[in-house]
Short mmCIF file of C-alpha atoms and ligand atoms in Angstrom, two decimals:
data_model
loop_
_atom_site.label_atom_id
_atom_site.label_comp_id
_atom_site.label_asym_id
_atom_site.label_seq_id
_atom_site.Cartn_x
_atom_site.Cartn_y
_atom_site.Cartn_z
CA MET V 1 11.20 0.27 -11.57
CA THR V 2 7.85 -1.50 -11.84
CA TYR V 3 5.69 1.43 -12.79
CA ILE V 4 5.79 4.67 -14.76
CA ALA V 5 3.87 7.71 -13.52
CA LYS V 6 1.72 9.48 -16.11
CA PRO V 7 2.54 13.13 -16.83
CA ARG V 8 0.20 15.47 -14.93
CA LEU V 9 -1.23 17.38 -17.87
CA ARG V 10 -4.79 18.65 -17.75
CA HIS V 11 -6.14 20.21 -20.90
CA PRO V 12 -8.73 22.89 -20.05
CA THR V 13 -11.18 21.53 -22.62
CA LEU V 14 -11.33 18.02 -21.14
CA GLU V 15 -14.90 17.06 -20.28
CA THR V 16 -15.71 16.87 -16.56
CA ASN V 17 -18.37 14.79 -14.83
CA LYS V 18 -20.97 16.05 -12.34
CA VAL V 19 -18.45 16.13 -9.47
CA GLY V 20 -15.91 18.10 -11.52
CA TYR V 21 -13.43 15.37 -12.47
CA THR V 22 -12.09 14.50 -15.92
CA ARG V 23 -11.70 10.91 -17.05
CA ARG V 24 -7.94 11.32 -16.52
CA ASP V 25 -8.58 11.86 -12.80
CA TYR V 26 -9.69 8.21 -12.59
CA GLU V 27 -6.57 6.83 -14.27
CA GLY V 28 -3.46 5.48 -12.54
CA LYS V 29 0.11 4.81 -13.55
CA VAL V 30 1.18 3.57 -16.98
CA SER V 31 0.48 -0.17 -17.24
CA THR V 32 3.45 -2.54 -17.39
CA LEU V 33 1.33 -5.52 -18.49
CA CYS V 34 1.91 -7.24 -21.87
CA ALA V 35 0.46 -5.31 -24.82
CA GLY V 36 -2.98 -6.78 -25.56
CA CYS V 37 -3.53 -8.27 -22.07
CA GLY V 38 -7.25 -8.41 -21.32
CA HIS V 39 -6.63 -6.99 -17.84
CA ASP V 40 -5.80 -3.55 -19.31
CA SER V 41 -9.22 -3.43 -20.99
CA ILE V 42 -10.87 -4.17 -17.64
CA SER V 43 -8.90 -1.29 -16.06
CA ALA V 44 -10.22 0.97 -18.83
CA ALA V 45 -13.78 -0.21 -18.15
CA ILE V 46 -13.40 0.47 -14.40
CA ILE V 47 -12.12 4.00 -15.14
CA GLN V 48 -15.04 4.64 -17.49
CA ALA V 49 -17.61 3.24 -15.04
CA CYS V 50 -16.37 5.30 -12.05
CA TRP V 51 -16.17 8.47 -14.12
CA GLU V 52 -19.69 7.99 -15.50
CA LEU V 53 -21.01 7.21 -12.00
CA ASP V 54 -19.69 10.59 -10.78
CA ILE V 55 -17.98 8.97 -7.80
CA GLN V 56 -15.37 11.15 -6.11
CA PRO V 57 -12.15 9.08 -6.35
CA HIS V 58 -11.43 9.40 -2.61
CA ARG V 59 -14.69 7.59 -1.85
CA ILE V 60 -13.38 4.36 -3.36
CA ALA V 61 -11.12 1.77 -1.72
CA LYS V 62 -9.54 -0.68 -4.19
CA LEU V 63 -8.05 -3.90 -2.86
CA SER V 64 -6.32 -6.78 -4.60
CA GLY V 65 -4.21 -9.91 -4.03
CA ILE V 66 -1.18 -11.04 -6.05
CA GLY V 67 -0.95 -11.64 -9.81
CA CYS V 68 -0.92 -9.61 -13.05
CA SER V 69 -4.64 -8.96 -12.39
CA SER V 70 -3.95 -7.87 -8.82
CA LYS V 71 -1.30 -5.42 -10.08
CA THR V 72 -3.89 -3.54 -12.11
CA PRO V 73 -5.24 -1.27 -9.32
CA ASP V 74 -1.95 0.60 -9.78
CA TYR V 75 -3.16 1.48 -13.29
CA PHE V 76 -6.54 3.00 -12.38
CA LEU V 77 -8.06 5.23 -9.67
CA GLY V 78 -4.71 6.73 -8.69
CA ALA V 79 -6.43 9.10 -6.24
CA SER V 80 -8.38 6.37 -4.41
CA HIS V 81 -7.46 4.38 -1.32
CA GLY V 82 -5.57 1.18 -2.20
CA PHE V 83 -4.30 -1.98 -0.53
CA ASN V 84 -2.36 -4.67 -2.37
CA THR V 85 -2.69 -7.64 0.01
CA VAL V 86 -1.12 -11.11 0.11
CA HIS V 87 -1.97 -13.81 -2.50
CA GLY V 88 -5.62 -14.87 -2.03
CA ARG V 89 -6.22 -12.68 1.00
CA MET V 90 -7.96 -9.70 -0.55
CA PRO V 91 -11.49 -10.73 0.59
CA SER V 92 -10.67 -10.81 4.32
CA VAL V 93 -8.76 -7.50 4.21
CA LEU V 94 -11.65 -5.95 2.26
CA THR V 95 -14.15 -7.34 4.79
CA GLY V 96 -12.20 -5.79 7.67
CA ALA V 97 -11.87 -2.42 5.96
CA ASN V 98 -15.55 -2.45 5.06
CA LEU V 99 -16.57 -3.20 8.65
CA ALA V 100 -14.40 -0.36 9.92
CA ASN V 101 -15.75 2.18 7.43
CA ARG V 102 -19.00 1.63 5.59
CA ASP V 103 -18.87 5.05 3.93
CA LEU V 104 -16.38 3.95 1.25
CA LEU V 105 -17.19 2.00 -1.91
CA TYR V 106 -15.18 -1.22 -2.00
CA LEU V 107 -13.72 -2.56 -5.22
CA GLY V 108 -11.99 -5.95 -4.97
CA VAL V 109 -9.81 -6.94 -7.92
CA SER V 110 -8.46 -10.46 -8.14
CA GLY V 111 -7.34 -13.21 -10.52
CA ASP V 112 -8.57 -16.74 -11.12
CA GLY V 113 -5.48 -18.07 -9.33
CA ASP V 114 -5.89 -15.56 -6.53
CA SER V 115 -9.61 -16.31 -5.98
CA ALA V 116 -10.16 -19.89 -7.22
CA SER V 117 -7.02 -21.55 -5.84
CA ILE V 118 -5.22 -20.13 -2.80
CA GLY V 119 -8.06 -17.70 -2.00
CA LEU V 120 -11.06 -19.95 -2.63
CA GLY V 121 -12.05 -20.09 1.05
CA GLN V 122 -11.74 -16.33 1.38
CA PHE V 123 -13.80 -15.79 -1.77
CA ALA V 124 -16.53 -18.13 -0.50
CA HIS V 125 -16.91 -16.48 2.89
CA ALA V 126 -16.96 -12.92 1.55
CA MET V 127 -19.81 -13.97 -0.78
CA ARG V 128 -21.86 -15.80 1.84
CA ARG V 129 -21.47 -13.00 4.39
CA GLY V 130 -22.83 -10.41 1.96
CA VAL V 131 -19.91 -8.00 2.19
CA ARG V 132 -20.94 -4.91 0.25
CA MET V 133 -18.41 -4.68 -2.57
CA ALA V 134 -17.86 -4.98 -6.29
CA TYR V 135 -15.62 -8.06 -6.58
CA ILE V 136 -14.05 -8.50 -10.02
CA VAL V 137 -12.09 -11.59 -11.04
CA GLU V 138 -9.94 -11.09 -14.16
CA ASN V 139 -10.19 -14.69 -15.38
CA ASN V 140 -7.59 -15.93 -17.89
CA GLY V 141 -7.46 -19.60 -16.86
CA VAL V 142 -3.75 -19.40 -15.99
CA TYR V 143 -1.33 -18.04 -13.44
CA GLY V 144 -0.12 -15.28 -15.77
CA LEU V 145 2.41 -13.72 -13.40
CA THR V 146 4.22 -17.02 -12.76
CA LYS V 147 4.39 -17.92 -16.46
CA GLY V 148 1.18 -19.65 -17.43
CA GLN V 149 0.43 -22.75 -15.31
CA PHE V 150 -3.22 -23.90 -15.53
CA SER V 151 -5.35 -22.25 -12.87
CA ALA V 152 -8.38 -23.84 -11.21
CA THR V 153 -10.75 -22.14 -13.69
CA ALA V 154 -9.10 -23.79 -16.73
CA ASP V 155 -11.62 -25.99 -18.52
CA GLN V 156 -11.17 -29.74 -18.54
CA GLY V 157 -9.70 -30.74 -21.91
CA SER V 158 -8.29 -27.30 -22.69
CA LYS V 159 -4.72 -27.18 -23.97
CA SER V 160 -1.78 -25.27 -22.55
CA LYS V 161 0.61 -23.30 -24.76
CA LYS V 162 3.03 -26.24 -24.60
CA GLY V 163 0.31 -28.73 -25.63
CA VAL V 164 -0.52 -30.25 -22.21
CA ILE V 165 -4.21 -31.16 -21.76
CA ASN V 166 -5.87 -30.09 -18.51
CA SER V 167 -7.41 -33.14 -16.84
CA ASP V 168 -9.01 -31.39 -13.83
CA SER V 169 -12.59 -30.13 -13.55
CA PRO V 170 -12.86 -26.35 -13.49
CA VAL V 171 -13.99 -24.20 -10.58
CA ASP V 172 -16.82 -21.99 -11.85
CA LEU V 173 -16.76 -18.86 -9.69
CA VAL V 174 -20.08 -17.62 -11.11
CA ALA V 175 -21.83 -20.85 -10.12
CA MET V 176 -20.18 -20.67 -6.69
CA ALA V 177 -21.16 -17.03 -6.15
CA LEU V 178 -24.78 -17.89 -7.04
CA GLN V 179 -24.79 -20.87 -4.72
CA LEU V 180 -23.13 -18.98 -1.87
CA GLY V 181 -25.65 -16.16 -1.83
CA ALA V 182 -24.05 -13.26 -3.74
CA THR V 183 -26.82 -10.83 -4.63
CA TYR V 184 -25.42 -9.48 -7.92
CA VAL V 185 -23.70 -11.93 -10.24
CA GLY V 186 -22.45 -11.24 -13.74
CA ARG V 187 -19.99 -12.47 -16.30
CA GLY V 188 -18.24 -10.23 -18.80
CA PHE V 189 -15.52 -10.39 -21.42
CA SER V 190 -12.64 -7.93 -21.49
CA GLY V 191 -13.17 -7.63 -25.26
CA ASN V 192 -16.73 -6.31 -24.79
CA LYS V 193 -16.54 -2.92 -23.11
CA GLU V 194 -20.09 -2.03 -24.09
CA GLN V 195 -21.35 -4.84 -21.84
CA LEU V 196 -18.67 -4.57 -19.16
CA VAL V 197 -19.02 -0.88 -18.23
CA PRO V 198 -22.74 -1.10 -17.26
CA LEU V 199 -22.07 -4.41 -15.47
CA ILE V 200 -19.43 -2.67 -13.33
CA LYS V 201 -21.65 0.37 -12.76
CA GLY V 202 -24.46 -1.88 -11.53
CA ALA V 203 -22.06 -3.72 -9.21
CA MET V 204 -20.64 -0.48 -7.77
CA SER V 205 -24.20 0.70 -7.02
CA HIS V 206 -25.36 -2.58 -5.52
CA GLY V 207 -26.35 -2.86 -1.84
CA GLY V 208 -24.67 -6.21 -1.11
CA ALA V 209 -22.08 -8.67 -2.41
CA ALA V 210 -21.63 -8.10 -6.15
CA PHE V 211 -19.44 -10.45 -8.16
CA ILE V 212 -18.32 -10.20 -11.79
CA ASP V 213 -16.22 -12.87 -13.48
CA VAL V 214 -14.54 -11.25 -16.48
CA ILE V 215 -12.94 -13.54 -19.06
CA SER V 216 -9.69 -11.75 -19.75
CA PRO V 217 -7.32 -13.45 -22.21
CA CYS V 218 -3.63 -13.76 -21.32
CA VAL V 219 -1.89 -13.04 -24.63
CA ALA V 220 1.45 -14.37 -23.36
CA PHE V 221 0.34 -17.82 -22.14
CA ASN V 222 -3.29 -18.63 -22.97
CA ASN V 223 -4.38 -17.21 -26.31
CA HIS V 224 -3.67 -20.16 -28.62
CA PRO V 225 -5.89 -22.75 -30.37
CA GLY V 226 -7.05 -25.31 -27.80
CA SER V 227 -7.44 -22.68 -25.06
CA THR V 228 -11.00 -21.87 -23.95
CA LYS V 229 -9.97 -18.45 -22.61
CA SER V 230 -8.52 -17.03 -25.86
CA TYR V 231 -9.97 -13.98 -27.65
CA ASP V 232 -11.09 -16.14 -30.60
CA TYR V 233 -12.69 -18.84 -28.45
CA VAL V 234 -14.63 -16.41 -26.25
CA ARG V 235 -15.84 -14.39 -29.26
CA GLU V 236 -17.08 -17.58 -30.93
CA HIS V 237 -18.83 -19.02 -27.85
CA ASN V 238 -20.11 -15.88 -26.10
CA GLU V 239 -23.84 -16.10 -25.36
CA ALA V 240 -25.22 -12.94 -23.73
CA VAL V 241 -28.42 -13.34 -21.66
CA SER V 242 -29.38 -9.70 -22.02
CA ARG V 243 -28.20 -6.26 -23.04
CA ILE V 244 -27.76 -4.13 -19.97
CA ASP V 245 -28.31 -0.39 -19.66
CA PHE V 246 -27.44 1.30 -16.39
CA ILE V 247 -29.50 4.38 -15.53
CA THR V 248 -28.53 6.56 -12.55
CA PRO V 249 -31.29 8.07 -10.40
CA ARG V 250 -30.53 11.44 -12.04
CA ASN V 251 -30.88 10.25 -15.64
CA GLU V 252 -34.13 10.64 -17.46
CA ILE V 253 -35.26 7.44 -19.12
CA THR V 254 -35.67 8.13 -22.79
CA ALA V 255 -35.32 4.80 -24.61
CA GLU V 256 -38.58 2.97 -25.24
CA SER V 257 -38.89 -0.78 -25.61
CA ALA V 258 -41.68 -3.15 -26.44
CA PRO V 259 -43.37 -4.53 -23.29
CA GLY V 260 -42.12 -7.96 -22.29
CA GLU V 261 -38.72 -7.40 -23.86
CA VAL V 262 -37.27 -5.46 -20.96
CA VAL V 263 -36.86 -6.23 -17.28
CA GLU V 264 -36.24 -3.17 -15.14
CA VAL V 265 -34.62 -3.62 -11.73
CA GLU V 266 -34.37 -0.70 -9.35
CA GLN V 267 -31.55 -0.98 -6.81
CA HIS V 268 -31.52 0.41 -3.26
CA ASP V 269 -29.88 3.72 -4.32
CA GLY V 270 -32.51 4.39 -6.99
CA SER V 271 -30.29 3.32 -9.89
CA LEU V 272 -32.09 1.38 -12.56
CA LEU V 273 -30.83 -1.69 -14.40
CA ARG V 274 -32.63 -2.04 -17.67
CA LEU V 275 -32.12 -5.54 -19.06
CA ARG V 276 -33.13 -6.24 -22.64
CA SER V 277 -33.62 -9.98 -22.61
CA LEU V 278 -32.06 -11.89 -25.48
CA HIS V 279 -33.51 -15.20 -24.31
CA ALA V 280 -37.20 -15.81 -23.77
CA ASP V 281 -38.18 -16.51 -20.16
CA TYR V 282 -34.83 -15.57 -18.63
CA ASP V 283 -35.61 -13.95 -15.28
CA PRO V 284 -32.50 -12.24 -13.83
CA THR V 285 -34.14 -11.97 -10.41
CA ASP V 286 -34.52 -15.75 -10.00
CA ARG V 287 -31.36 -17.34 -8.55
CA TYR V 288 -32.43 -20.90 -9.44
CA VAL V 289 -33.24 -20.02 -13.03
CA ALA V 290 -29.78 -18.45 -13.31
CA MET V 291 -28.08 -21.54 -11.87
CA SER V 292 -29.80 -24.04 -14.13
CA TYR V 293 -29.51 -21.79 -17.19
CA MET V 294 -25.77 -21.47 -16.64
CA GLN V 295 -25.26 -25.21 -16.26
CA LYS V 296 -27.36 -26.06 -19.29
CA HIS V 297 -25.51 -23.65 -21.57
CA GLN V 298 -22.12 -24.53 -20.16
CA ALA V 299 -22.75 -28.16 -21.11
CA LEU V 300 -23.31 -26.94 -24.68
CA GLY V 301 -19.86 -25.29 -24.63
CA GLU V 302 -21.25 -21.75 -24.44
CA ILE V 303 -19.90 -18.94 -22.25
CA VAL V 304 -22.92 -17.16 -20.82
CA THR V 305 -22.31 -13.46 -20.21
CA GLY V 306 -24.31 -10.48 -18.92
CA LEU V 307 -26.07 -9.79 -15.64
CA LEU V 308 -27.07 -13.29 -14.59
CA TYR V 309 -28.72 -12.56 -11.26
CA VAL V 310 -29.62 -9.56 -9.13
CA ASP V 311 -31.54 -9.18 -5.89
CA PRO V 312 -32.57 -5.52 -5.84
CA LEU V 313 -33.49 -5.71 -2.16
CA ALA V 314 -30.09 -7.04 -1.09
CA THR V 315 -28.78 -6.10 2.32
CA ASP V 316 -25.23 -6.48 3.59
CA LEU V 317 -23.06 -7.62 6.48
CA HIS V 318 -23.52 -4.33 8.34
CA THR V 319 -27.27 -4.87 8.47
CA ALA V 320 -26.79 -8.49 9.59
CA CYS V 321 -24.38 -7.48 12.38
CA ASN V 322 -26.15 -4.24 13.31
CA THR V 323 -22.84 -2.37 13.24
CA SER V 324 -22.10 1.27 13.90
CA VAL V 325 -23.37 3.60 11.19
CA THR V 326 -20.47 5.94 11.93
CA PRO V 327 -17.07 4.78 10.62
CA LEU V 328 -14.86 3.63 13.51
CA ASN V 329 -12.29 6.35 12.87
CA ALA V 330 -14.97 8.99 13.51
CA LEU V 331 -16.00 7.61 16.92
CA ASP V 332 -14.47 9.11 20.05
CA VAL V 333 -12.60 7.16 22.74
CA ALA V 334 -15.61 6.84 25.05
CA GLU V 335 -17.67 5.28 22.25
CA LEU V 336 -14.89 2.97 21.12
CA CYS V 337 -14.01 1.90 24.65
CA PRO V 338 -17.11 2.10 26.89
CA GLY V 339 -15.17 0.87 29.94
CA GLY V 340 -15.08 -2.12 32.34
CA PRO V 341 -18.75 -2.29 33.43
CA ALA V 342 -19.93 -2.39 29.80
CA LEU V 343 -17.41 -5.15 29.02
CA ASP V 344 -18.50 -7.10 32.12
CA LYS V 345 -22.09 -6.92 30.88
CA ILE V 346 -21.12 -8.29 27.46
CA ASN V 347 -19.08 -11.09 29.05
CA ALA V 348 -21.96 -11.97 31.38
CA SER V 349 -24.34 -12.22 28.42
CA LEU V 350 -22.03 -14.78 26.81
CA ARG V 351 -21.72 -17.08 29.84
C1 TPP Y 1 1.58 -17.33 -0.93
C2 TPP Y 1 2.00 -17.27 -2.36
N1 TPP Y 1 1.99 -18.40 -3.11
C3 TPP Y 1 2.35 -18.34 -4.41
C4 TPP Y 1 2.75 -17.16 -4.97
C5 TPP Y 1 3.18 -17.14 -6.41
N2 TPP Y 1 2.19 -16.54 -7.29
C6 TPP Y 1 2.26 -15.23 -7.58
S1 TPP Y 1 1.01 -14.75 -8.60
C7 TPP Y 1 0.39 -16.32 -8.65
C8 TPP Y 1 -0.82 -16.69 -9.46
C9 TPP Y 1 -1.45 -15.55 -10.14
O1 TPP Y 1 -2.51 -16.00 -10.91
P1 TPP Y 1 -3.84 -15.17 -11.07
O2 TPP Y 1 -4.38 -14.81 -9.76
O3 TPP Y 1 -4.72 -15.93 -11.97
O4 TPP Y 1 -3.34 -13.81 -11.74
P2 TPP Y 1 -2.87 -13.50 -13.24
O5 TPP Y 1 -1.41 -13.29 -13.13
O6 TPP Y 1 -3.23 -14.66 -14.11
O7 TPP Y 1 -3.62 -12.27 -13.59
C10 TPP Y 1 1.16 -17.19 -7.87
C11 TPP Y 1 0.88 -18.63 -7.71
C12 TPP Y 1 2.72 -16.00 -4.16
N3 TPP Y 1 3.05 -14.80 -4.64
N4 TPP Y 1 2.36 -16.08 -2.87
S1 SF4 Y 2 1.50 -12.57 -18.56
FE1 SF4 Y 2 -0.60 -12.73 -19.30
S2 SF4 Y 2 -1.86 -11.94 -17.60
FE2 SF4 Y 2 0.26 -11.24 -17.25
S3 SF4 Y 2 0.38 -9.21 -18.23
FE3 SF4 Y 2 1.06 -10.72 -19.74
S4 SF4 Y 2 -0.78 -11.18 -20.92
FE4 SF4 Y 2 -1.47 -10.23 -19.01
MG1 MG Y 3 -5.02 -15.77 -13.99
#
């Protein structure tokens, strides 16, 4: 048995959100991951974010690939739609599902092996096409499920548990997402829930391709001295660009800040991202600033976290392709299959 179902107990005093669900309603099965695995903390942050966003669980579709990280959708959002795809193929399955039904909120969960090795091409094309989704990579620098080989995100010079030094250059998924045109790009740390929950909420409310790389230590194979993805290393080198507050359209804004300290970004759905800058002159709406800032700080050995870039006016693949507003499963036969003459007309236009 690979999973344990949680007992269905519902205490009458449990707090409910605005759509009548308790936090428990956003949980899944009991996790079978190693105790202390960073991935479990990310699951907890996803549960918290979806509960606080008042999303009805059946409005979410969660998709993943293969790996310990890709197993995690079993441990959250048990009442949502789910699809555990093949290794590295989550982005294309998510793209197809999204095109068929734009009414759902798409949550892609993947690993650094899943997205930066076998699935790198899939990752790249989902970003550049602007598929509307919150894409989370649970990045531990190793293939956890297959016993700790270096993954493509392992830093050059970092040491494996057995003392082997990684000689290859790392793939930086944040840099790639920025370069490829993702319109919401962040980096979090599984050990910092305070930062991660608003980052996820902002991504779930975003109008285009949202990507979050979450450093998520693997306690079994990559949490030793010499690793650059261990809890100790990330805590010592974490450099946040800003503190992020997520404010839904319904929330009243109460906190006051000194002018100049805060950048407020309103997204398409009216949600507000309030970013308290920790670095002078950091503009989270300038893609090129984000790219050069990341590279500069990376060269200093720092791990830059927070919301690195957001385009509040982002549009998505549906807008680009002018697709049906109605989900395909709600169209009738005549609309789905307009007949021979209509097909002839399309064919003629392509000759
Ligand atoms: C096509 C294919 N190739 C290889 C594997 C073996 N495999 C399973 S999980 C995995 C890597 C998982 O690493 P990552 O995505 O980083 O997830 P983690 O376990 O570290 O969370 C590999 C290579 C597979 N399942 N399918
Ligand atoms: S092997 Fe690593 S990634 Fe997999 S569950 Fe254990 S700690 Fe987590
Ligand atoms: Mg991994």
